[in-house]
Amino acid sequence: MKSFGHFDDVRKEYVIQSPQTPYPWINYLGTQAFFSLISNTAGGYSFYKDARLRRITRYRYNNVPIDMGGRYFYISDNGTVWNPGWSPVKTALDFYECRHGMGYTVITGKKNDLKAEATFFVPQNYDGEVQQLVLTNEGSAAKSFKLFSFAEWCLWDAQDDCTNFQRNFSTGRVEVEGSTIYHKTEYRDRRDHFAFYTVNDTIDGYDTDRDAFIGLYNGFGDPQAVANGKASNSFADGWSPIASHYKEITLKPGESKTLVFILGYVEMPADKKFEADGVTINKEKAHAMIEKYNTPEKVAAGLAELKAAWDKLLGIFNVNTSDDKVNRMVNIWNQYQCMVTFNLSRSASYFESGIGRGMGFRDSNQDILGFVHQIPDRARERLIDLASTQLEDGGCYHQYQPLTKKGNSDIGGDFSDDPLWMILSVGAYIKESGDWGILDQLVPYDNDESKAKPMLHHLDVSFYHIVNNLGPHGLPLAMRADWNDCLNLSCYSDKPGESFQTYTNPKFAAEGGYSKVAESVMVAALFTYAGPTYVGILKHLGKDAEAAKAQAEIDKMKENVMKSAFDGEWFLRAYDSTGAKVGSKECEEGKIFIEPQGFAVMSEIGKDQGADIKTLDSIDKYLNTKYGLVLNNPAFSKYYIQYGEISTYPGGYKENAGIFTHNNAWIICAEAYAGRGDKAFEYYSKIAPAFNEDISDLHKTEPYVYGQMIAGKDASRFGEGKNSWLTGTAAWNFVAISQYILGISADFDGLKVDPSIPKAWDGFTATRKFRGATYNITVKNPDHVSKGIKSLTVDGKAVEGNVVPVFSVGGDHEVIAVLG
Ligand code: BGC
Ligand code: NOJ
């Protein structure tokens, strides 16, 4: 199959060698407040904190051709116009390379002996994207050429920007000062922020009006100004403001010139917005920002600082197995993706427009599971933000906007699984940090400080929200949807345009909006999986009576599941609003679903009757394919109105029998839990992106990050990936490989070591920094088993069980685990 690039593990980069990848292969710059998306041809956009409410540069989704719009350098050399990243001019290059690294991207193009190397990154603690362009004349004669930069401003609110043209075509405003172009739309009236695009050198002209630079009937690939060979010093007044620098450059043979461009964002206190004239932007802060990175030396230092920060983050958990692909996923790319999903939830990617969904309640809580070891303090902050959007009865707003941190009332709540994920995420945070204090912190309900209660109370109401909302079989009500947004057992509709998730079916309006009959077995199993974390917390706090009460609810739920939701060979998926089984051998289609199975197995529901192994074997038999596990089988081939959105998808796509990589991880965990390390690893390697690099032209999306979905066996594009980057797949597969297969997990009172690996492995080594100490772990597998600790020693001393204690004194500790 065709190759588009390769991994460079030493530099922690993916190296793309052809600009025409099967889909734009992107990277993210920024991890704190200023973010950019950048494709391998420099397409993409930037925003501050919130991709919807504070969009800095413009991007058009679903464009033709795809991925038009980004930060572009146009070089006009003796009649040949080209971009270092090939697009948008698409002049064939003599050399092209894109290196996506940890928070930076380097794109290099060469044409007719002129080399242009562009490095893009967002420095630490900096609200801007630094772009360093190094131009080198590699020929033997002097070269004179023209350089144009380009960025297109978005008028801040990305939703409004792409809909409200009658207003927006008249509001755009800019200022130009030397080599800096300022974007100040609405700054005079109701905004305290502006953006700028600057270069650290004199310029020979600029453009700030899009039509002047590009031309009304031209495109990004043939801008008028570049064709004319000069800028027109255009001044945007309404329409579409842009920023473009123009510079004439001559280089002697062998000579290089380095230019540093900065795309920055500035917020000003209301009383300091203007200079004395009351009109001109007060640029003090902007000047200080520019000063920070206006030389190649400062850029080099900023880049080194960024790389050091990533080395440190990735040094927290590190493994050395006999499989390079596992190593590069675990040590580099999966952890990197976990940072991105933690930061952006499901808001902005090449499949998420940045205006659709903000921070998802269930999504962000799950993202924390894969991120918490990196920066526990940031996980803590996120937990507080999430819990603040919870309602007093334990229900939750399903999403919130990152800028306002307010629950999004358009989507509302009543997703039956939401509260349970917070038990897992808070548990994971305490296990990682040992910070029990979080449970005492006062956290508002519904963002109302007067309703603040300790975090522990939020966990109580989360747990009892399930217990208090059971259906006829004593199983949790399915409500609008559970984890599967498309299994809408109440919100089904037959009219186009009604949202399946928020539509209130008149049938159930009087009952509070959803059926009191439809039940979710998936939520039941998630409850029995997450519940013990809550019980563990209560026990640790000495609340034994509460712990016993909660445990009794968990035990009862397990009984109810065995009584009404075990279908003989696997667990049912649900009961619909008529009380009919969903995901049963009795069903015509959709006889088996993946979602409840892994949690049920890990909760040991019906284990004494062999339910766990029967279930795992059924998954292998009915859901396993060469590219991963499909969500349900057989795929729905017609519309089952009573199930909601799920069967609106053609078979093999998305929730209708697509390979949802997110819940493949739950089965990987369950197989590992059951001690079947070979199966766990088989499923892991089928979907882990590095393992699919060789089939990139089929797989299509980036070989270094997970996508939400791979088309299932019922699809004609079986094996094709979609929706890359922002998916709970990142966190859950990191959990699956690190905690379940490699078996290293933080626990309340220590670090647990309990691998479940392929029998053929001789073992592996790992380094884990945990609560101030460094654990150097060696796992030996002399008997070639998958699971079971025969002996565990720490610094030469034997330890009972499989949990290594916390070392409050820090330091390095040698852990040796022998399997057998
Ligand atoms: C989509 C699903 C998707 C979900 C995300 C639904 O409306 O169709 O496929 O996973 O929204 O929230
Ligand atoms: C994507 C959503 O972000 C996630 O919350 C959901 O669980 C899955 N789709 C499955 O529907």
mmCIF file of C-alpha atoms and ligand atoms in Angstrom, residues 357 485-486 501 645 649 654-655 708, ligand 1:
data_model
loop_
_atom_site.group_PDB
_atom_site.id
_atom_site.type_symbol
_atom_site.label_atom_id
_atom_site.label_comp_id
_atom_site.label_asym_id
_atom_site.label_seq_id
_atom_site.Cartn_x
_atom_site.Cartn_y
_atom_site.Cartn_z
ATOM 1 C CA ARG A 357 -20.457 21.146 20.748
ATOM 2 C CA ASP A 485 -26.276 9.254 21.563
ATOM 3 C CA CYS A 486 -28.149 7.497 18.832
ATOM 4 C CA GLN A 501 -31.388 13.963 21.462
ATOM 5 C CA GLU A 645 -31.227 7.857 15.443
ATOM 6 C CA TYR A 649 -27.170 5.493 9.704
ATOM 7 C CA LYS A 654 -21.160 5.344 13.157
ATOM 8 C CA GLU A 655 -23.441 3.919 15.831
ATOM 9 C CA GLN A 708 -13.975 7.935 16.640
HETATM 10 C C1 BGC B 1 -24.631 11.889 16.004
HETATM 11 C C2 BGC B 1 -23.835 10.749 16.554
HETATM 12 C C3 BGC B 1 -22.771 11.382 17.396
HETATM 13 C C4 BGC B 1 -23.425 12.268 18.440
HETATM 14 C C5 BGC B 1 -22.466 13.130 19.098
HETATM 15 C C6 BGC B 1 -25.401 12.413 17.160
HETATM 16 O O1 BGC B 1 -26.426 13.261 16.799
HETATM 17 O O2 BGC B 1 -25.362 11.554 14.903
HETATM 18 O O3 BGC B 1 -23.330 9.931 15.570
HETATM 19 O O4 BGC B 1 -21.909 10.461 17.938
HETATM 20 O O5 BGC B 1 -24.469 13.075 17.977
HETATM 21 O O6 BGC B 1 -23.043 13.839 20.153
#
